Amino acid sequence: MRKPIIAGNWKMHKTVAEAIDLVKAITSELGQEKRGDYLKNVEIVICPPFTALSFVYAIIKDSSISLGAQNMHFETEGAYTGEISPLFLTDVGCKYVILGHSERRQSFKETDEIINKKLKMALKNGLIPIVCIGETLDERERGETEKVIESQFTQSLKELDIEEFKNIVIAYEPIWAIGTGETATAETAEQVHKFIRT
C-alpha cells in the first residue's frame, strides 16, 4: 500500500525568523500527543527556502517531519553561480527534493531532459525526488492531458531501474487548477493518478 505524503512547498516565502516561527507552530500542532490515527501513517514533508533549511532542520530533526528542498542542480559542484548542490541539501538534513515543478518548467524553461539529470543526481546522493508532472489549462482543453502526462513521465524518468523507482515520488500537479478559478476534484485527480500508475 502506498504511504500518503503531505508536502508543503513554501516557495519564495518566509525569512529565516518567519520560517522558525512557522515550523515551531507546525511541530507543536503535530506533536505526538495531538496526532490522530489519520496522521500516523502519513509522511509529512516541508520545503522552506534554501536560506532557512538548516534552521528548520534544527527544529524538526527529532520529529516525524521530513525536510525537503525546492530544487537542486544536476552537478555536485562547479561554476554554477546561484545554483545549489545535492551535497549541500543532504548536508543540512534534506531527505526530499522537489523536481520539475511547473514554475521551474514554465518560468525557468526546465526541460524533461534537465529534470531527468537532476533526478538521477538526487538518487545518487540519497535524496528522494518529488517529481512534478501536470498539464496546463490549454493542454487540458485540447484533450491532451494523457499525452502531456505520458511525455513528462517517460522523459523525466527515463533510464531508471525498478529499484530506483521505489525511491521516487510522483506528484500530479494540475497546472490548470492553479490561479485559474478551476478546481481539480478528487475524482479528476484520481483519473490521472490511475493513468500514471498504469
PDB file of C-alpha atoms in Angstrom:
ATOM      1  CA  MET A   1       0.000   0.000   0.000  1.00  0.00           C
ATOM      2  CA  ARG A   2       1.251   3.475  -0.879  1.00  0.00           C
ATOM      3  CA  LYS A   3       2.033   5.763   2.038  1.00  0.00           C
ATOM      4  CA  PRO A   4       0.370   9.164   1.610  1.00  0.00           C
ATOM      5  CA  ILE A   5       2.666  12.174   1.572  1.00  0.00           C
ATOM      6  CA  ILE A   6       1.661  15.672   2.589  1.00  0.00           C
ATOM      7  CA  ALA A   7       4.310  18.080   1.296  1.00  0.00           C
ATOM      8  CA  GLY A   8       4.285  21.817   1.807  1.00  0.00           C
ATOM      9  CA  ASN A   9       6.234  23.890  -0.718  1.00  0.00           C
ATOM     10  CA  TRP A  10       6.845  27.304   0.834  1.00  0.00           C
ATOM     11  CA  LYS A  11       8.108  28.720  -2.471  1.00  0.00           C
ATOM     12  CA  MET A  12       9.714  32.163  -2.066  1.00  0.00           C
ATOM     13  CA  HIS A  13       8.078  32.923   1.268  1.00  0.00           C
ATOM     14  CA  LYS A  14       9.376  33.287   4.834  1.00  0.00           C
ATOM     15  CA  THR A  15      12.540  34.883   6.121  1.00  0.00           C
ATOM     16  CA  VAL A  16      14.616  32.738   8.479  1.00  0.00           C
ATOM     17  CA  ALA A  17      12.863  34.221  11.527  1.00  0.00           C
ATOM     18  CA  GLU A  18       9.429  33.688   9.960  1.00  0.00           C
ATOM     19  CA  ALA A  19      10.338  30.128   8.958  1.00  0.00           C
ATOM     20  CA  ILE A  20      11.431  29.331  12.510  1.00  0.00           C
ATOM     21  CA  ASP A  21       8.158  30.680  13.911  1.00  0.00           C
ATOM     22  CA  LEU A  22       6.097  28.729  11.389  1.00  0.00           C
ATOM     23  CA  VAL A  23       7.899  25.420  11.855  1.00  0.00           C
ATOM     24  CA  LYS A  24       7.634  25.744  15.641  1.00  0.00           C
ATOM     25  CA  ALA A  25       3.884  26.200  15.234  1.00  0.00           C
ATOM     26  CA  ILE A  26       3.694  23.201  12.882  1.00  0.00           C
ATOM     27  CA  THR A  27       5.670  20.905  15.172  1.00  0.00           C
ATOM     28  CA  SER A  28       3.572  21.993  18.133  1.00  0.00           C
ATOM     29  CA  GLU A  29       0.348  21.308  16.252  1.00  0.00           C
ATOM     30  CA  LEU A  30       1.599  17.934  15.020  1.00  0.00           C
ATOM     31  CA  GLY A  31       3.091  16.851  18.337  1.00  0.00           C
ATOM     32  CA  GLN A  32       2.782  13.145  19.059  1.00  0.00           C
ATOM     33  CA  GLU A  33       0.200  13.722  21.767  1.00  0.00           C
ATOM     34  CA  LYS A  34      -2.012  15.632  19.311  1.00  0.00           C
ATOM     35  CA  ARG A  35      -1.590  13.393  16.275  1.00  0.00           C
ATOM     36  CA  GLY A  36      -4.688  11.448  15.407  1.00  0.00           C
ATOM     37  CA  ASP A  37      -4.653   7.978  13.893  1.00  0.00           C
ATOM     38  CA  TYR A  38      -5.088   9.582  10.460  1.00  0.00           C
ATOM     39  CA  LEU A  39      -1.585  11.101  10.674  1.00  0.00           C
ATOM     40  CA  LYS A  40       0.322   8.093  11.983  1.00  0.00           C
ATOM     41  CA  ASN A  41       0.828   6.554   8.546  1.00  0.00           C
ATOM     42  CA  VAL A  42       1.445   9.762   6.629  1.00  0.00           C
ATOM     43  CA  GLU A  43       4.791  11.215   5.608  1.00  0.00           C
ATOM     44  CA  ILE A  44       4.933  14.951   6.266  1.00  0.00           C
ATOM     45  CA  VAL A  45       7.466  16.997   4.305  1.00  0.00           C
ATOM     46  CA  ILE A  46       8.151  20.725   4.469  1.00  0.00           C
ATOM     47  CA  CYS A  47      10.154  22.556   1.806  1.00  0.00           C
ATOM     48  CA  PRO A  48      11.197  26.018   3.003  1.00  0.00           C
ATOM     49  CA  PRO A  49      13.510  28.403   1.100  1.00  0.00           C
ATOM     50  CA  PHE A  50      17.189  27.431   0.904  1.00  0.00           C
ATOM     51  CA  THR A  51      18.185  30.121   3.403  1.00  0.00           C
ATOM     52  CA  ALA A  52      16.015  28.557   6.107  1.00  0.00           C
ATOM     53  CA  LEU A  53      16.798  24.856   5.553  1.00  0.00           C
ATOM     54  CA  SER A  54      19.407  24.411   8.288  1.00  0.00           C
ATOM     55  CA  PHE A  55      17.394  26.443  10.814  1.00  0.00           C
ATOM     56  CA  VAL A  56      14.235  24.457  10.123  1.00  0.00           C
ATOM     57  CA  TYR A  57      16.105  21.143  10.308  1.00  0.00           C
ATOM     58  CA  ALA A  58      17.430  22.028  13.754  1.00  0.00           C
ATOM     59  CA  ILE A  59      13.812  22.211  14.936  1.00  0.00           C
ATOM     60  CA  ILE A  60      12.363  19.142  13.147  1.00  0.00           C
ATOM     61  CA  LYS A  61      15.303  16.716  13.258  1.00  0.00           C
ATOM     62  CA  ASP A  62      13.849  14.736  16.169  1.00  0.00           C
ATOM     63  CA  SER A  63      10.268  14.919  14.910  1.00  0.00           C
ATOM     64  CA  SER A  64       8.284  12.905  12.383  1.00  0.00           C
ATOM     65  CA  ILE A  65       8.509  15.764   9.859  1.00  0.00           C
ATOM     66  CA  SER A  66      10.959  15.445   6.964  1.00  0.00           C
ATOM     67  CA  LEU A  67      12.863  18.266   5.295  1.00  0.00           C
ATOM     68  CA  GLY A  68      12.780  18.875   1.563  1.00  0.00           C
ATOM     69  CA  ALA A  69      14.335  21.363  -0.831  1.00  0.00           C
ATOM     70  CA  GLN A  70      12.529  23.145  -3.639  1.00  0.00           C
ATOM     71  CA  ASN A  71      15.100  22.451  -6.339  1.00  0.00           C
ATOM     72  CA  MET A  72      18.730  21.432  -6.978  1.00  0.00           C
ATOM     73  CA  HIS A  73      21.361  21.330  -9.706  1.00  0.00           C
ATOM     74  CA  PHE A  74      22.325  18.197 -11.617  1.00  0.00           C
ATOM     75  CA  GLU A  75      26.007  18.536 -10.651  1.00  0.00           C
ATOM     76  CA  THR A  76      27.509  18.240  -7.173  1.00  0.00           C
ATOM     77  CA  GLU A  77      29.945  21.128  -7.656  1.00  0.00           C
ATOM     78  CA  GLY A  78      31.265  23.543 -10.251  1.00  0.00           C
ATOM     79  CA  ALA A  79      30.958  27.024 -11.687  1.00  0.00           C
ATOM     80  CA  TYR A  80      27.168  27.237 -11.432  1.00  0.00           C
ATOM     81  CA  THR A  81      26.511  30.620  -9.885  1.00  0.00           C
ATOM     82  CA  GLY A  82      23.279  30.761  -7.919  1.00  0.00           C
ATOM     83  CA  GLU A  83      22.649  27.016  -8.039  1.00  0.00           C
ATOM     84  CA  ILE A  84      22.601  24.526  -5.161  1.00  0.00           C
ATOM     85  CA  SER A  85      24.295  21.151  -4.960  1.00  0.00           C
ATOM     86  CA  PRO A  86      22.596  17.969  -3.753  1.00  0.00           C
ATOM     87  CA  LEU A  87      25.533  17.647  -1.360  1.00  0.00           C
ATOM     88  CA  PHE A  88      24.556  20.943   0.267  1.00  0.00           C
ATOM     89  CA  LEU A  89      20.999  19.687   0.682  1.00  0.00           C
ATOM     90  CA  THR A  90      21.914  16.426   2.373  1.00  0.00           C
ATOM     91  CA  ASP A  91      24.452  18.309   4.499  1.00  0.00           C
ATOM     92  CA  VAL A  92      21.672  20.419   6.054  1.00  0.00           C
ATOM     93  CA  GLY A  93      19.332  17.479   6.627  1.00  0.00           C
ATOM     94  CA  CYS A  94      17.205  17.275   3.489  1.00  0.00           C
ATOM     95  CA  LYS A  95      15.572  13.934   2.734  1.00  0.00           C
ATOM     96  CA  TYR A  96      13.457  15.095  -0.228  1.00  0.00           C
ATOM     97  CA  VAL A  97      13.835  17.467  -3.179  1.00  0.00           C
ATOM     98  CA  ILE A  98      11.124  18.814  -5.496  1.00  0.00           C
ATOM     99  CA  LEU A  99      12.000  18.453  -9.190  1.00  0.00           C
ATOM    100  CA  GLY A 100      10.086  19.506 -12.301  1.00  0.00           C
ATOM    101  CA  HIS A 101       7.728  21.884 -10.530  1.00  0.00           C
ATOM    102  CA  SER A 102       5.518  23.692 -13.067  1.00  0.00           C
ATOM    103  CA  GLU A 103       7.076  27.036 -12.138  1.00  0.00           C
ATOM    104  CA  ARG A 104      10.538  25.624 -12.887  1.00  0.00           C
ATOM    105  CA  ARG A 105       9.295  24.137 -16.162  1.00  0.00           C
ATOM    106  CA  GLN A 106       7.469  27.277 -17.289  1.00  0.00           C
ATOM    107  CA  SER A 107       9.342  30.253 -15.814  1.00  0.00           C
ATOM    108  CA  PHE A 108      12.837  28.789 -15.948  1.00  0.00           C
ATOM    109  CA  LYS A 109      12.376  26.628 -19.055  1.00  0.00           C
ATOM    110  CA  GLU A 110      13.483  23.403 -17.415  1.00  0.00           C
ATOM    111  CA  THR A 111      13.080  20.527 -19.833  1.00  0.00           C
ATOM    112  CA  ASP A 112      12.331  16.881 -19.140  1.00  0.00           C
ATOM    113  CA  GLU A 113      15.988  16.181 -20.015  1.00  0.00           C
ATOM    114  CA  ILE A 114      17.219  18.557 -17.297  1.00  0.00           C
ATOM    115  CA  ILE A 115      14.760  17.116 -14.796  1.00  0.00           C
ATOM    116  CA  ASN A 116      15.961  13.609 -15.662  1.00  0.00           C
ATOM    117  CA  LYS A 117      19.587  14.621 -14.982  1.00  0.00           C
ATOM    118  CA  LYS A 118      18.582  16.194 -11.664  1.00  0.00           C
ATOM    119  CA  LEU A 119      16.559  13.111 -10.738  1.00  0.00           C
ATOM    120  CA  LYS A 120      19.488  10.769 -11.308  1.00  0.00           C
ATOM    121  CA  MET A 121      21.814  13.018  -9.307  1.00  0.00           C
ATOM    122  CA  ALA A 122      19.292  13.272  -6.452  1.00  0.00           C
ATOM    123  CA  LEU A 123      19.049   9.466  -6.245  1.00  0.00           C
ATOM    124  CA  LYS A 124      22.826   9.110  -6.451  1.00  0.00           C
ATOM    125  CA  ASN A 125      23.150  11.411  -3.445  1.00  0.00           C
ATOM    126  CA  GLY A 126      20.470   9.782  -1.288  1.00  0.00           C
ATOM    127  CA  LEU A 127      17.667  12.301  -1.842  1.00  0.00           C
ATOM    128  CA  ILE A 128      14.088  11.243  -2.575  1.00  0.00           C
ATOM    129  CA  PRO A 129      12.883  13.206  -5.611  1.00  0.00           C
ATOM    130  CA  ILE A 130       9.318  14.513  -5.687  1.00  0.00           C
ATOM    131  CA  VAL A 131       8.839  14.726  -9.457  1.00  0.00           C
ATOM    132  CA  CYS A 132       6.022  17.032 -10.547  1.00  0.00           C
ATOM    133  CA  ILE A 133       4.088  16.391 -13.733  1.00  0.00           C
ATOM    134  CA  GLY A 134       0.933  18.076 -14.984  1.00  0.00           C
ATOM    135  CA  GLU A 135      -0.824  19.798 -17.846  1.00  0.00           C
ATOM    136  CA  THR A 136      -1.778  23.425 -18.457  1.00  0.00           C
ATOM    137  CA  LEU A 137      -5.336  24.663 -18.996  1.00  0.00           C
ATOM    138  CA  ASP A 138      -4.786  24.949 -22.775  1.00  0.00           C
ATOM    139  CA  GLU A 139      -3.471  21.384 -22.911  1.00  0.00           C
ATOM    140  CA  ARG A 140      -6.394  20.121 -20.848  1.00  0.00           C
ATOM    141  CA  GLU A 141      -8.959  21.925 -23.006  1.00  0.00           C
ATOM    142  CA  ARG A 142      -7.382  20.415 -26.129  1.00  0.00           C
ATOM    143  CA  GLY A 143      -7.803  16.949 -24.588  1.00  0.00           C
ATOM    144  CA  GLU A 144      -4.038  16.426 -24.301  1.00  0.00           C
ATOM    145  CA  THR A 145      -3.860  15.545 -20.601  1.00  0.00           C
ATOM    146  CA  GLU A 146      -2.734  11.944 -21.068  1.00  0.00           C
ATOM    147  CA  LYS A 147      -0.353  12.859 -23.894  1.00  0.00           C
ATOM    148  CA  VAL A 148       1.364  15.521 -21.749  1.00  0.00           C
ATOM    149  CA  ILE A 149       1.463  13.326 -18.638  1.00  0.00           C
ATOM    150  CA  GLU A 150       2.890  10.372 -20.569  1.00  0.00           C
ATOM    151  CA  SER A 151       5.563  12.523 -22.205  1.00  0.00           C
ATOM    152  CA  GLN A 152       6.634  14.201 -18.960  1.00  0.00           C
ATOM    153  CA  PHE A 153       6.630  10.867 -17.115  1.00  0.00           C
ATOM    154  CA  THR A 154       8.576   8.860 -19.672  1.00  0.00           C
ATOM    155  CA  GLN A 155      11.113  11.596 -20.442  1.00  0.00           C
ATOM    156  CA  SER A 156      11.672  12.884 -16.893  1.00  0.00           C
ATOM    157  CA  LEU A 157      12.060   9.356 -15.503  1.00  0.00           C
ATOM    158  CA  LYS A 158      13.823   7.609 -18.391  1.00  0.00           C
ATOM    159  CA  GLU A 159      16.650   5.115 -17.916  1.00  0.00           C
ATOM    160  CA  LEU A 160      15.781   4.217 -14.327  1.00  0.00           C
ATOM    161  CA  ASP A 161      15.541   0.704 -12.946  1.00  0.00           C
ATOM    162  CA  ILE A 162      12.791  -0.698 -10.754  1.00  0.00           C
ATOM    163  CA  GLU A 163      14.816  -0.277  -7.554  1.00  0.00           C
ATOM    164  CA  GLU A 164      15.299   3.433  -8.303  1.00  0.00           C
ATOM    165  CA  PHE A 165      11.574   3.839  -8.906  1.00  0.00           C
ATOM    166  CA  LYS A 166      10.941   2.705  -5.330  1.00  0.00           C
ATOM    167  CA  ASN A 167      12.663   5.882  -4.131  1.00  0.00           C
ATOM    168  CA  ILE A 168      10.747   8.360  -6.272  1.00  0.00           C
ATOM    169  CA  VAL A 169       7.536  10.241  -5.537  1.00  0.00           C
ATOM    170  CA  ILE A 170       5.370  11.277  -8.486  1.00  0.00           C
ATOM    171  CA  ALA A 171       3.262  14.372  -7.799  1.00  0.00           C
ATOM    172  CA  TYR A 172       0.431  15.145 -10.183  1.00  0.00           C
ATOM    173  CA  GLU A 173       0.291  18.926 -10.350  1.00  0.00           C
ATOM    174  CA  PRO A 174      -2.747  20.068 -12.376  1.00  0.00           C
ATOM    175  CA  ILE A 175      -1.347  23.411 -13.550  1.00  0.00           C
ATOM    176  CA  TRP A 176      -4.757  24.329 -14.957  1.00  0.00           C
ATOM    177  CA  ALA A 177      -6.137  24.492 -11.396  1.00  0.00           C
ATOM    178  CA  ILE A 178      -3.535  26.968 -10.121  1.00  0.00           C
ATOM    179  CA  GLY A 179      -4.811  30.540 -10.105  1.00  0.00           C
ATOM    180  CA  THR A 180      -7.370  29.919 -12.857  1.00  0.00           C
ATOM    181  CA  GLY A 181     -10.525  29.605 -10.796  1.00  0.00           C
ATOM    182  CA  GLU A 182     -10.811  25.993 -11.975  1.00  0.00           C
ATOM    183  CA  THR A 183     -10.877  23.253  -9.342  1.00  0.00           C
ATOM    184  CA  ALA A 184      -9.292  19.827  -9.560  1.00  0.00           C
ATOM    185  CA  THR A 185     -11.723  17.459  -7.870  1.00  0.00           C
ATOM    186  CA  ALA A 186     -10.582  14.277  -6.158  1.00  0.00           C
ATOM    187  CA  GLU A 187     -12.208  12.303  -8.972  1.00  0.00           C
ATOM    188  CA  THR A 188     -10.314  14.275 -11.628  1.00  0.00           C
ATOM    189  CA  ALA A 189      -7.018  13.768  -9.844  1.00  0.00           C
ATOM    190  CA  GLU A 190      -7.694  10.067  -9.316  1.00  0.00           C
ATOM    191  CA  GLN A 191      -8.305   9.597 -13.058  1.00  0.00           C
ATOM    192  CA  VAL A 192      -4.850  10.996 -13.782  1.00  0.00           C
ATOM    193  CA  HIS A 193      -3.318   9.032 -10.900  1.00  0.00           C
ATOM    194  CA  LYS A 194      -4.768   5.844 -12.380  1.00  0.00           C
ATOM    195  CA  PHE A 195      -3.308   6.725 -15.788  1.00  0.00           C
ATOM    196  CA  ILE A 196       0.115   7.401 -14.227  1.00  0.00           C
ATOM    197  CA  ARG A 197       0.084   4.104 -12.335  1.00  0.00           C
ATOM    198  CA  THR A 198      -0.947   2.251 -15.494  1.00  0.00           C
TER     199      THR A 198
END
